[in-house]
């Protein structure tokens, strides 16, 4: 069951995702035309002495973006990686591993000045035992539409 603090505001789409994962108790809907959000009331424990243990998340890592075959802008692309807490690194076209930054629940790599052509991305996370778990390789394509040669008619 998802635990949400009182006063938390969520986009409706995010709340619907939580509902699909499992039950969410005591939700009070407050919708305003400006912001479609829902405010959550506190969840009262049936037994105040009861403790709730968080389930251990397996060491998983996936590249969310770019998607396989995605076309990229040559100036900048933020690679988004879903992974647990730990050191996450990315490798582009077989380069050395480069550290990613963690923000808003994801790991990110800001890729600037991408050369036009095909590219391959892979990410890895350092596990507690010091070993690494890697993602599958993602292929993407960079096209610089601003510098395409115009064909004459």
PDB file of C-alpha atoms in Angstrom:
ATOM      1  CA  UNK A   1       0.000   0.000   0.000  1.00  0.00           C
ATOM      2  CA  UNK A   2       1.306   3.444  -0.905  1.00  0.00           C
ATOM      3  CA  UNK A   3       1.812   5.877   2.009  1.00  0.00           C
ATOM      4  CA  UNK A   4       1.158   9.527   1.279  1.00  0.00           C
ATOM      5  CA  UNK A   5       1.565  12.397   3.749  1.00  0.00           C
ATOM      6  CA  UNK A   6      -1.211  14.858   4.530  1.00  0.00           C
ATOM      7  CA  UNK A   7      -1.230  17.861   2.240  1.00  0.00           C
ATOM      8  CA  UNK A   8       0.719  16.143  -0.544  1.00  0.00           C
ATOM      9  CA  UNK A   9      -0.466  17.303  -3.940  1.00  0.00           C
ATOM     10  CA  UNK A  10      -0.268  15.031  -6.938  1.00  0.00           C
ATOM     11  CA  UNK A  11      -1.188  15.249 -10.568  1.00  0.00           C
ATOM     12  CA  UNK A  12      -4.228  13.104 -11.297  1.00  0.00           C
ATOM     13  CA  UNK A  13      -2.234  10.931 -13.695  1.00  0.00           C
ATOM     14  CA  UNK A  14       0.295  10.133 -10.926  1.00  0.00           C
ATOM     15  CA  UNK A  15      -2.487   9.298  -8.490  1.00  0.00           C
ATOM     16  CA  UNK A  16      -4.094   6.965 -11.030  1.00  0.00           C
ATOM     17  CA  UNK A  17      -0.737   5.170 -11.438  1.00  0.00           C
ATOM     18  CA  UNK A  18      -0.577   4.665  -7.657  1.00  0.00           C
ATOM     19  CA  UNK A  19      -4.121   3.294  -7.611  1.00  0.00           C
ATOM     20  CA  UNK A  20      -3.203   0.763 -10.308  1.00  0.00           C
ATOM     21  CA  UNK A  21      -0.244  -0.459  -8.208  1.00  0.00           C
ATOM     22  CA  UNK A  22      -2.409  -1.129  -5.162  1.00  0.00           C
ATOM     23  CA  UNK A  23      -4.869   0.379  -2.707  1.00  0.00           C
ATOM     24  CA  UNK A  24      -4.530   4.000  -1.625  1.00  0.00           C
ATOM     25  CA  UNK A  25      -6.650   4.774   1.438  1.00  0.00           C
ATOM     26  CA  UNK A  26      -8.569   7.855   2.566  1.00  0.00           C
ATOM     27  CA  UNK A  27      -8.137  10.093  -0.433  1.00  0.00           C
ATOM     28  CA  UNK A  28     -10.044  13.374  -0.426  1.00  0.00           C
ATOM     29  CA  UNK A  29     -10.460  14.831  -3.913  1.00  0.00           C
ATOM     30  CA  UNK A  30     -10.034  18.578  -4.197  1.00  0.00           C
ATOM     31  CA  UNK A  31     -10.127  19.722  -7.801  1.00  0.00           C
ATOM     32  CA  UNK A  32      -9.560  23.286  -8.887  1.00  0.00           C
ATOM     33  CA  UNK A  33      -9.854  24.475 -12.488  1.00  0.00           C
ATOM     34  CA  UNK A  34      -6.330  25.925 -12.327  1.00  0.00           C
ATOM     35  CA  UNK A  35      -4.606  22.783 -11.050  1.00  0.00           C
ATOM     36  CA  UNK A  36      -6.074  19.318 -11.252  1.00  0.00           C
ATOM     37  CA  UNK A  37      -4.637  17.933  -8.046  1.00  0.00           C
ATOM     38  CA  UNK A  38      -5.837  15.812  -5.181  1.00  0.00           C
ATOM     39  CA  UNK A  39      -5.032  16.415  -1.545  1.00  0.00           C
ATOM     40  CA  UNK A  40      -4.497  13.316   0.562  1.00  0.00           C
ATOM     41  CA  UNK A  41      -5.748  12.979   4.143  1.00  0.00           C
ATOM     42  CA  UNK A  42      -3.578  11.208   6.725  1.00  0.00           C
ATOM     43  CA  UNK A  43      -3.786   7.434   6.976  1.00  0.00           C
ATOM     44  CA  UNK A  44      -4.537   6.200  10.472  1.00  0.00           C
ATOM     45  CA  UNK A  45      -2.927   2.934  11.529  1.00  0.00           C
ATOM     46  CA  UNK A  46      -5.320   0.270  12.812  1.00  0.00           C
ATOM     47  CA  UNK A  47      -2.829  -0.517  15.560  1.00  0.00           C
ATOM     48  CA  UNK A  48      -0.632   2.429  16.691  1.00  0.00           C
ATOM     49  CA  UNK A  49       2.141   0.069  17.839  1.00  0.00           C
ATOM     50  CA  UNK A  50       2.200  -1.630  14.438  1.00  0.00           C
ATOM     51  CA  UNK A  51       5.346  -1.092  12.389  1.00  0.00           C
ATOM     52  CA  UNK A  52       5.418  -1.217   8.634  1.00  0.00           C
ATOM     53  CA  UNK A  53       8.510  -2.571   6.900  1.00  0.00           C
ATOM     54  CA  UNK A  54       9.457  -1.356   3.470  1.00  0.00           C
ATOM     55  CA  UNK A  55       9.998  -4.107   0.943  1.00  0.00           C
ATOM     56  CA  UNK A  56      13.548  -4.420  -0.314  1.00  0.00           C
ATOM     57  CA  UNK A  57      13.714  -3.303  -3.928  1.00  0.00           C
ATOM     58  CA  UNK A  58      15.839  -5.479  -6.164  1.00  0.00           C
ATOM     59  CA  UNK A  59      18.822  -3.857  -7.806  1.00  0.00           C
ATOM     60  CA  UNK A  60      17.200  -2.971 -11.097  1.00  0.00           C
ATOM     61  CA  UNK A  61      18.250  -0.486 -13.736  1.00  0.00           C
ATOM     62  CA  UNK A  62      16.634   0.563 -17.009  1.00  0.00           C
ATOM     63  CA  UNK A  63      17.114   3.371 -19.497  1.00  0.00           C
ATOM     64  CA  UNK A  64      13.722   5.095 -19.728  1.00  0.00           C
ATOM     65  CA  UNK A  65      14.762   7.639 -22.352  1.00  0.00           C
ATOM     66  CA  UNK A  66      15.836   7.582 -25.086  1.00  0.00           C
ATOM     67  CA  UNK A  67      13.557   4.816 -26.267  1.00  0.00           C
ATOM     68  CA  UNK A  68      14.878   2.258 -28.740  1.00  0.00           C
ATOM     69  CA  UNK A  69      15.149   3.935 -32.173  1.00  0.00           C
ATOM     70  CA  UNK A  70      14.320   7.425 -30.878  1.00  0.00           C
ATOM     71  CA  UNK A  71      15.495  10.424 -32.928  1.00  0.00           C
ATOM     72  CA  UNK A  72      17.528  12.916 -30.878  1.00  0.00           C
ATOM     73  CA  UNK A  73      18.192  16.644 -31.101  1.00  0.00           C
ATOM     74  CA  UNK A  74      21.936  17.254 -31.619  1.00  0.00           C
ATOM     75  CA  UNK A  75      22.219  20.101 -29.107  1.00  0.00           C
ATOM     76  CA  UNK A  76      21.096  18.356 -25.905  1.00  0.00           C
ATOM     77  CA  UNK A  77      19.382  15.216 -24.672  1.00  0.00           C
ATOM     78  CA  UNK A  78      18.792  14.232 -21.039  1.00  0.00           C
ATOM     79  CA  UNK A  79      19.133  10.466 -20.693  1.00  0.00           C
ATOM     80  CA  UNK A  80      16.757   9.273 -17.932  1.00  0.00           C
ATOM     81  CA  UNK A  81      17.582   6.124 -15.999  1.00  0.00           C
ATOM     82  CA  UNK A  82      15.407   4.337 -13.428  1.00  0.00           C
ATOM     83  CA  UNK A  83      17.532   2.688 -10.765  1.00  0.00           C
ATOM     84  CA  UNK A  84      17.753   2.216  -7.045  1.00  0.00           C
ATOM     85  CA  UNK A  85      20.031   4.276  -4.866  1.00  0.00           C
ATOM     86  CA  UNK A  86      23.622   3.823  -5.826  1.00  0.00           C
ATOM     87  CA  UNK A  87      26.269   4.978  -8.227  1.00  0.00           C
ATOM     88  CA  UNK A  88      24.813   5.057 -11.736  1.00  0.00           C
ATOM     89  CA  UNK A  89      26.953   5.582 -14.822  1.00  0.00           C
ATOM     90  CA  UNK A  90      26.305   5.760 -18.555  1.00  0.00           C
ATOM     91  CA  UNK A  91      28.418   4.799 -21.566  1.00  0.00           C
ATOM     92  CA  UNK A  92      27.748   6.172 -25.047  1.00  0.00           C
ATOM     93  CA  UNK A  93      29.090   4.360 -28.104  1.00  0.00           C
ATOM     94  CA  UNK A  94      31.402   2.247 -25.923  1.00  0.00           C
ATOM     95  CA  UNK A  95      33.037   5.252 -24.240  1.00  0.00           C
ATOM     96  CA  UNK A  96      34.320   5.266 -20.665  1.00  0.00           C
ATOM     97  CA  UNK A  97      31.650   5.177 -17.960  1.00  0.00           C
ATOM     98  CA  UNK A  98      30.460   8.649 -16.904  1.00  0.00           C
ATOM     99  CA  UNK A  99      28.665   9.388 -13.606  1.00  0.00           C
ATOM    100  CA  UNK A 100      24.999  10.404 -13.679  1.00  0.00           C
ATOM    101  CA  UNK A 101      23.268  12.869 -11.361  1.00  0.00           C
ATOM    102  CA  UNK A 102      20.267  11.904  -9.238  1.00  0.00           C
ATOM    103  CA  UNK A 103      17.192  14.143  -9.215  1.00  0.00           C
ATOM    104  CA  UNK A 104      13.421  13.674  -8.721  1.00  0.00           C
ATOM    105  CA  UNK A 105      13.685   9.916  -8.297  1.00  0.00           C
ATOM    106  CA  UNK A 106      15.719   9.250 -11.450  1.00  0.00           C
ATOM    107  CA  UNK A 107      19.326   9.315 -12.566  1.00  0.00           C
ATOM    108  CA  UNK A 108      20.173  11.696 -15.412  1.00  0.00           C
ATOM    109  CA  UNK A 109      22.972  12.250 -17.875  1.00  0.00           C
ATOM    110  CA  UNK A 110      22.980  15.512 -19.833  1.00  0.00           C
ATOM    111  CA  UNK A 111      24.328  14.686 -23.278  1.00  0.00           C
ATOM    112  CA  UNK A 112      25.387  17.806 -25.200  1.00  0.00           C
ATOM    113  CA  UNK A 113      26.548  18.387 -28.783  1.00  0.00           C
ATOM    114  CA  UNK A 114      25.530  14.999 -30.112  1.00  0.00           C
ATOM    115  CA  UNK A 115      27.079  14.123 -33.452  1.00  0.00           C
ATOM    116  CA  UNK A 116      24.593  13.239 -36.201  1.00  0.00           C
ATOM    117  CA  UNK A 117      24.327   9.501 -36.810  1.00  0.00           C
ATOM    118  CA  UNK A 118      23.580   6.266 -34.967  1.00  0.00           C
ATOM    119  CA  UNK A 119      24.466   5.941 -31.277  1.00  0.00           C
ATOM    120  CA  UNK A 120      24.286   3.239 -28.603  1.00  0.00           C
ATOM    121  CA  UNK A 121      23.703   3.936 -24.896  1.00  0.00           C
ATOM    122  CA  UNK A 122      24.129   1.654 -21.902  1.00  0.00           C
ATOM    123  CA  UNK A 123      23.885   2.314 -18.154  1.00  0.00           C
ATOM    124  CA  UNK A 124      25.065   0.460 -15.075  1.00  0.00           C
ATOM    125  CA  UNK A 125      24.598   0.605 -11.305  1.00  0.00           C
ATOM    126  CA  UNK A 126      27.152  -0.360  -8.676  1.00  0.00           C
ATOM    127  CA  UNK A 127      25.722  -3.036  -6.372  1.00  0.00           C
ATOM    128  CA  UNK A 128      26.400  -3.381  -2.650  1.00  0.00           C
ATOM    129  CA  UNK A 129      28.960  -6.144  -3.264  1.00  0.00           C
ATOM    130  CA  UNK A 130      30.955  -3.880  -5.628  1.00  0.00           C
ATOM    131  CA  UNK A 131      29.822  -5.586  -8.827  1.00  0.00           C
ATOM    132  CA  UNK A 132      27.822  -3.836 -11.557  1.00  0.00           C
ATOM    133  CA  UNK A 133      24.480  -4.533 -13.184  1.00  0.00           C
ATOM    134  CA  UNK A 134      24.076  -3.221 -16.750  1.00  0.00           C
ATOM    135  CA  UNK A 135      21.077  -2.302 -18.870  1.00  0.00           C
ATOM    136  CA  UNK A 136      20.470  -3.592 -22.344  1.00  0.00           C
ATOM    137  CA  UNK A 137      21.967  -1.431 -25.085  1.00  0.00           C
ATOM    138  CA  UNK A 138      19.639   1.224 -26.513  1.00  0.00           C
ATOM    139  CA  UNK A 139      20.128   2.375 -30.114  1.00  0.00           C
ATOM    140  CA  UNK A 140      19.114   5.893 -31.133  1.00  0.00           C
ATOM    141  CA  UNK A 141      19.640   8.254 -34.041  1.00  0.00           C
ATOM    142  CA  UNK A 142      20.685  11.905 -34.027  1.00  0.00           C
ATOM    143  CA  UNK A 143      19.526  14.046 -36.940  1.00  0.00           C
ATOM    144  CA  UNK A 144      20.459  17.718 -37.243  1.00  0.00           C
ATOM    145  CA  UNK A 145      17.470  19.031 -39.171  1.00  0.00           C
ATOM    146  CA  UNK A 146      18.918  22.570 -39.217  1.00  0.00           C
ATOM    147  CA  UNK A 147      21.931  21.493 -41.260  1.00  0.00           C
ATOM    148  CA  UNK A 148      20.273  19.187 -43.773  1.00  0.00           C
ATOM    149  CA  UNK A 149      21.159  20.072 -47.349  1.00  0.00           C
ATOM    150  CA  UNK A 150      18.194  21.298 -49.344  1.00  0.00           C
ATOM    151  CA  UNK A 151      17.603  19.454 -52.578  1.00  0.00           C
ATOM    152  CA  UNK A 152      16.836  21.483 -55.683  1.00  0.00           C
ATOM    153  CA  UNK A 153      13.749  20.722 -57.746  1.00  0.00           C
TER     154      UNK A 153
END
